[in-house]
mmCIF file of C-alpha atoms in Angstrom:
data_model
loop_
_atom_site.group_PDB
_atom_site.id
_atom_site.type_symbol
_atom_site.label_atom_id
_atom_site.label_comp_id
_atom_site.label_asym_id
_atom_site.label_seq_id
_atom_site.Cartn_x
_atom_site.Cartn_y
_atom_site.Cartn_z
ATOM 1 C CA MET A 1 75.782 3.239 171.661
ATOM 2 C CA GLY A 2 73.257 5.728 170.076
ATOM 3 C CA ARG A 3 71.315 5.154 166.942
ATOM 4 C CA PRO A 4 73.126 6.092 163.771
ATOM 5 C CA LYS A 5 71.833 9.299 162.224
ATOM 6 C CA ASN A 6 69.711 8.856 159.072
ATOM 7 C CA PHE A 7 70.140 12.368 157.633
ATOM 8 C CA GLY A 8 72.830 14.333 156.034
ATOM 9 C CA ARG A 9 74.004 17.720 157.287
ATOM 10 C CA GLU A 10 73.557 19.486 153.881
ATOM 11 C CA GLU A 11 70.143 17.981 153.424
ATOM 12 C CA VAL A 12 69.082 19.408 156.787
ATOM 13 C CA LEU A 13 70.521 22.837 155.808
ATOM 14 C CA GLU A 14 68.704 22.835 152.488
ATOM 15 C CA LYS A 15 65.427 22.070 154.267
ATOM 16 C CA ALA A 16 65.861 24.385 157.247
ATOM 17 C CA MET A 17 67.096 27.416 155.212
ATOM 18 C CA PRO A 18 63.653 28.216 153.566
ATOM 19 C CA VAL A 19 62.064 28.161 157.041
ATOM 20 C CA PHE A 20 64.503 30.722 158.334
ATOM 21 C CA TRP A 21 64.268 32.647 155.119
ATOM 22 C CA LYS A 22 60.461 32.825 155.264
ATOM 23 C CA HIS A 23 60.008 33.506 159.031
ATOM 24 C CA GLY A 24 63.325 34.950 160.033
ATOM 25 C CA PHE A 25 65.469 33.693 162.917
ATOM 26 C CA ALA A 26 63.324 35.056 165.808
ATOM 27 C CA ASP A 27 60.021 33.770 164.455
ATOM 28 C CA THR A 28 61.209 30.239 163.437
ATOM 29 C CA SER A 29 60.253 27.625 165.967
ATOM 30 C CA LEU A 30 62.021 24.383 166.643
ATOM 31 C CA GLN A 31 58.802 22.502 165.761
ATOM 32 C CA GLU A 32 58.813 24.183 162.283
ATOM 33 C CA LEU A 33 62.458 23.103 161.828
ATOM 34 C CA GLU A 34 61.639 19.603 162.866
ATOM 35 C CA ARG A 35 58.644 19.443 160.427
ATOM 36 C CA ALA A 36 60.730 20.899 157.538
ATOM 37 C CA THR A 37 63.778 18.731 158.027
ATOM 38 C CA GLY A 38 62.106 15.562 159.224
ATOM 39 C CA VAL A 39 64.660 15.374 161.996
ATOM 40 C CA ASN A 40 63.625 15.484 165.628
ATOM 41 C CA LYS A 41 64.912 17.821 168.268
ATOM 42 C CA SER A 42 67.517 15.392 169.586
ATOM 43 C CA GLY A 43 68.788 14.700 166.090
ATOM 44 C CA LEU A 44 69.049 18.421 165.279
ATOM 45 C CA TYR A 45 70.887 18.994 168.557
ATOM 46 C CA THR A 46 73.272 16.169 167.887
ATOM 47 C CA GLU A 47 74.310 17.868 164.659
ATOM 48 C CA PHE A 48 73.946 21.459 165.771
ATOM 49 C CA ARG A 49 74.429 22.966 169.201
ATOM 50 C CA ASP A 50 71.212 24.971 169.073
ATOM 51 C CA LYS A 51 68.943 27.044 166.829
ATOM 52 C CA GLU A 52 71.620 29.697 166.485
ATOM 53 C CA ASP A 53 74.162 27.163 165.320
ATOM 54 C CA LEU A 54 71.735 25.848 162.760
ATOM 55 C CA PHE A 55 70.918 29.302 161.512
ATOM 56 C CA LEU A 56 74.591 30.126 161.117
ATOM 57 C CA ALA A 57 75.218 26.894 159.321
ATOM 58 C CA CYS A 58 72.268 27.700 156.940
ATOM 59 C CA LEU A 59 73.654 31.277 156.381
ATOM 60 C CA ARG A 60 77.153 29.989 155.581
ATOM 61 C CA HIS A 61 75.743 27.240 153.334
ATOM 62 C CA TYR A 62 73.673 29.855 151.409
ATOM 63 C CA LEU A 63 76.642 32.175 150.963
ATOM 64 C CA GLU A 64 78.880 29.357 149.714
ATOM 65 C CA SER A 65 76.108 28.213 147.291
ATOM 66 C CA GLN A 66 75.823 31.622 145.651
ATOM 67 C CA GLY A 67 77.845 32.143 142.498
ATOM 68 C CA LYS A 68 78.106 35.919 143.012
ATOM 69 C CA ARG A 69 81.813 35.954 143.680
ATOM 70 C CA GLY A 70 82.406 34.030 140.492
ATOM 71 C CA LEU A 71 80.440 36.505 138.475
ATOM 72 C CA LEU A 72 82.676 39.333 139.663
ATOM 73 C CA THR A 73 85.936 37.501 138.789
ATOM 74 C CA LYS A 74 85.014 36.800 135.212
ATOM 75 C CA GLU A 75 87.514 38.279 132.696
ATOM 76 C CA PRO A 76 87.456 40.962 131.413
ATOM 77 C CA LEU A 77 86.589 42.808 134.649
ATOM 78 C CA GLY A 78 84.194 45.729 134.188
ATOM 79 C CA TRP A 79 80.670 47.035 134.110
ATOM 80 C CA LYS A 80 79.254 43.926 132.443
ATOM 81 C CA ASN A 81 80.150 41.824 135.508
ATOM 82 C CA VAL A 82 78.541 44.427 137.825
ATOM 83 C CA GLU A 83 75.361 44.488 135.737
ATOM 84 C CA THR A 84 75.230 40.660 135.564
ATOM 85 C CA LEU A 85 75.497 40.533 139.431
ATOM 86 C CA LEU A 86 72.598 42.963 139.768
ATOM 87 C CA LYS A 87 70.433 41.073 137.215
ATOM 88 C CA ASN A 88 71.269 37.642 138.528
ATOM 89 C CA GLU A 89 68.549 36.351 140.846
ATOM 90 C CA PRO A 90 69.712 34.380 143.959
ATOM 91 C CA LEU A 91 69.799 30.597 143.230
ATOM 92 C CA ASP A 92 66.269 29.139 143.181
ATOM 93 C CA LYS A 93 65.267 28.304 146.644
ATOM 94 C CA GLY A 94 61.559 27.633 145.956
ATOM 95 C CA ALA A 95 59.192 30.344 147.102
ATOM 96 C CA GLN A 96 61.844 32.386 148.813
ATOM 97 C CA GLN A 97 62.530 35.818 147.417
ATOM 98 C CA GLY A 98 65.408 38.176 147.657
ATOM 99 C CA CYS A 99 68.676 37.252 149.305
ATOM 100 C CA PHE A 100 68.734 35.232 152.526
ATOM 101 C CA SER A 101 71.781 37.162 153.719
ATOM 102 C CA VAL A 102 70.407 40.615 152.997
ATOM 103 C CA ASN A 103 67.029 39.541 154.559
ATOM 104 C CA SER A 104 68.902 38.416 157.618
ATOM 105 C CA MET A 105 70.366 41.881 158.020
ATOM 106 C CA ARG A 106 66.951 43.092 159.143
ATOM 107 C CA GLU A 107 67.315 40.828 162.237
ATOM 108 C CA PHE A 108 70.775 41.780 163.442
ATOM 109 C CA ALA A 109 69.444 42.761 166.894
ATOM 110 C CA THR A 110 68.204 39.167 167.484
ATOM 111 C CA LEU A 111 70.825 37.213 165.589
ATOM 112 C CA PRO A 112 73.900 35.762 167.227
ATOM 113 C CA ASP A 113 76.980 38.122 166.899
ATOM 114 C CA GLU A 114 78.654 35.623 164.634
ATOM 115 C CA ALA A 115 75.905 36.073 162.044
ATOM 116 C CA TYR A 116 76.740 39.792 161.911
ATOM 117 C CA ALA A 117 80.370 38.811 161.330
ATOM 118 C CA VAL A 118 79.518 36.332 158.563
ATOM 119 C CA VAL A 119 77.214 38.835 156.715
ATOM 120 C CA THR A 120 79.678 41.812 157.059
ATOM 121 C CA GLU A 121 82.635 39.699 155.930
ATOM 122 C CA ASN A 122 80.645 38.553 152.819
ATOM 123 C CA ARG A 123 79.622 42.110 152.055
ATOM 124 C CA ALA A 124 83.162 43.400 152.387
ATOM 125 C CA GLN A 125 84.345 40.744 149.950
ATOM 126 C CA LEU A 126 81.564 41.658 147.494
ATOM 127 C CA GLN A 127 82.509 45.310 147.782
ATOM 128 C CA ARG A 128 86.213 44.558 147.082
ATOM 129 C CA LEU A 129 85.248 42.583 144.027
ATOM 130 C CA LEU A 130 82.902 45.265 142.818
ATOM 131 C CA ALA A 131 85.637 47.903 143.294
ATOM 132 C CA MET A 132 88.019 45.736 141.185
ATOM 133 C CA ASN A 133 85.550 45.631 138.352
ATOM 134 C CA ILE A 134 84.792 49.272 138.612
ATOM 135 C CA ALA A 135 88.460 50.201 138.724
ATOM 136 C CA ALA A 136 88.960 48.353 135.414
ATOM 137 C CA GLU A 137 86.640 50.904 133.797
ATOM 138 C CA LYS A 138 88.711 53.905 135.072
ATOM 139 C CA PRO A 139 85.850 55.970 136.546
ATOM 140 C CA THR A 140 86.438 59.619 137.689
ATOM 141 C CA MET A 141 85.150 58.782 141.186
ATOM 142 C CA PRO A 142 87.010 56.399 143.564
ATOM 143 C CA PRO A 143 85.967 52.867 142.702
ATOM 144 C CA SER A 144 85.428 52.033 146.341
ATOM 145 C CA ALA A 145 82.829 54.747 146.663
ATOM 146 C CA ILE A 146 80.991 53.558 143.581
ATOM 147 C CA ALA A 147 81.234 49.999 144.885
ATOM 148 C CA GLU A 148 79.485 51.153 148.125
ATOM 149 C CA MET A 149 76.599 52.626 146.058
ATOM 150 C CA VAL A 150 76.315 49.447 143.955
ATOM 151 C CA LEU A 151 76.196 47.243 147.108
ATOM 152 C CA SER A 152 73.535 49.477 148.668
ATOM 153 C CA PHE A 153 71.497 49.341 145.447
ATOM 154 C CA PHE A 154 71.947 45.550 145.402
ATOM 155 C CA SER A 155 70.705 45.256 148.952
ATOM 156 C CA GLY A 156 67.627 47.383 148.140
ATOM 157 C CA LEU A 157 66.894 45.255 145.067
ATOM 158 C CA CYS A 158 67.123 42.083 147.279
ATOM 159 C CA ILE A 159 64.655 43.434 149.758
ATOM 160 C CA GLU A 160 62.373 44.750 147.037
ATOM 161 C CA ARG A 161 62.298 41.292 145.418
ATOM 162 C CA ASN A 162 60.135 40.234 148.343
ATOM 163 C CA LEU A 163 57.337 42.290 146.774
ATOM 164 C CA LYS A 164 55.305 40.496 144.170
ATOM 165 C CA SER A 165 55.266 43.465 141.786
ATOM 166 C CA SER A 166 59.039 44.044 141.751
ATOM 167 C CA LYS A 167 59.891 41.414 139.138
ATOM 168 C CA THR A 168 58.964 43.483 136.087
ATOM 169 C CA SER A 169 60.391 46.768 137.275
ATOM 170 C CA SER A 170 63.751 45.532 138.507
ATOM 171 C CA THR A 171 65.283 45.178 135.021
ATOM 172 C CA ARG A 172 64.318 48.794 134.149
ATOM 173 C CA LYS A 173 65.769 50.032 137.495
ATOM 174 C CA ILE A 174 69.037 48.093 136.999
ATOM 175 C CA GLU A 175 69.469 49.538 133.526
ATOM 176 C CA ALA A 176 68.796 53.084 134.806
ATOM 177 C CA PHE A 177 71.207 52.587 137.716
ATOM 178 C CA MET A 178 73.891 51.170 135.464
ATOM 179 C CA THR A 179 73.614 54.155 133.110
ATOM 180 C CA ALA A 180 74.086 56.431 136.044
ATOM 181 C CA VAL A 181 77.099 54.675 137.672
ATOM 182 C CA ARG A 182 78.836 54.249 134.296
ATOM 183 C CA SER A 183 78.971 58.123 134.057
ATOM 184 C CA LEU A 184 80.805 58.432 137.443
#
């Protein structure tokens, strides 16, 4: 009989996620994950099949912990929800900037195929919710087209948030962008 594990899955995910977030999937070593989580290799591999499985679990955990979907279902639907989404920073994850999911998109070539599926499914859901909010405002352009633009702008903001100087300018950019999309 093996030793009982002395760690919780969610605790490991919370500690491993910032390592992946900072270094990316490819540049994160097992030793860094062991140090960050306090769990040795055999313990990690008892809970997760491999580094890919741990990364996927972190990505799913991150997406589930974000309140973005809730922001886009708040009544009344409309531009206010869209603007709140853009202004809302990802949940505080310490020194990590931007969005873990968007940052992960830069590594699709090295990520497991399942990561691509998880990210694209999440983005499709966000786009549908954005389109519902935009449709409530009765724009002259198709809401789905505007939702695509909003999602692209959101992704750019997330990547830009990795820059130290972006904090002050993002509010101004969001307000200018919202003025533009409201006119469509």
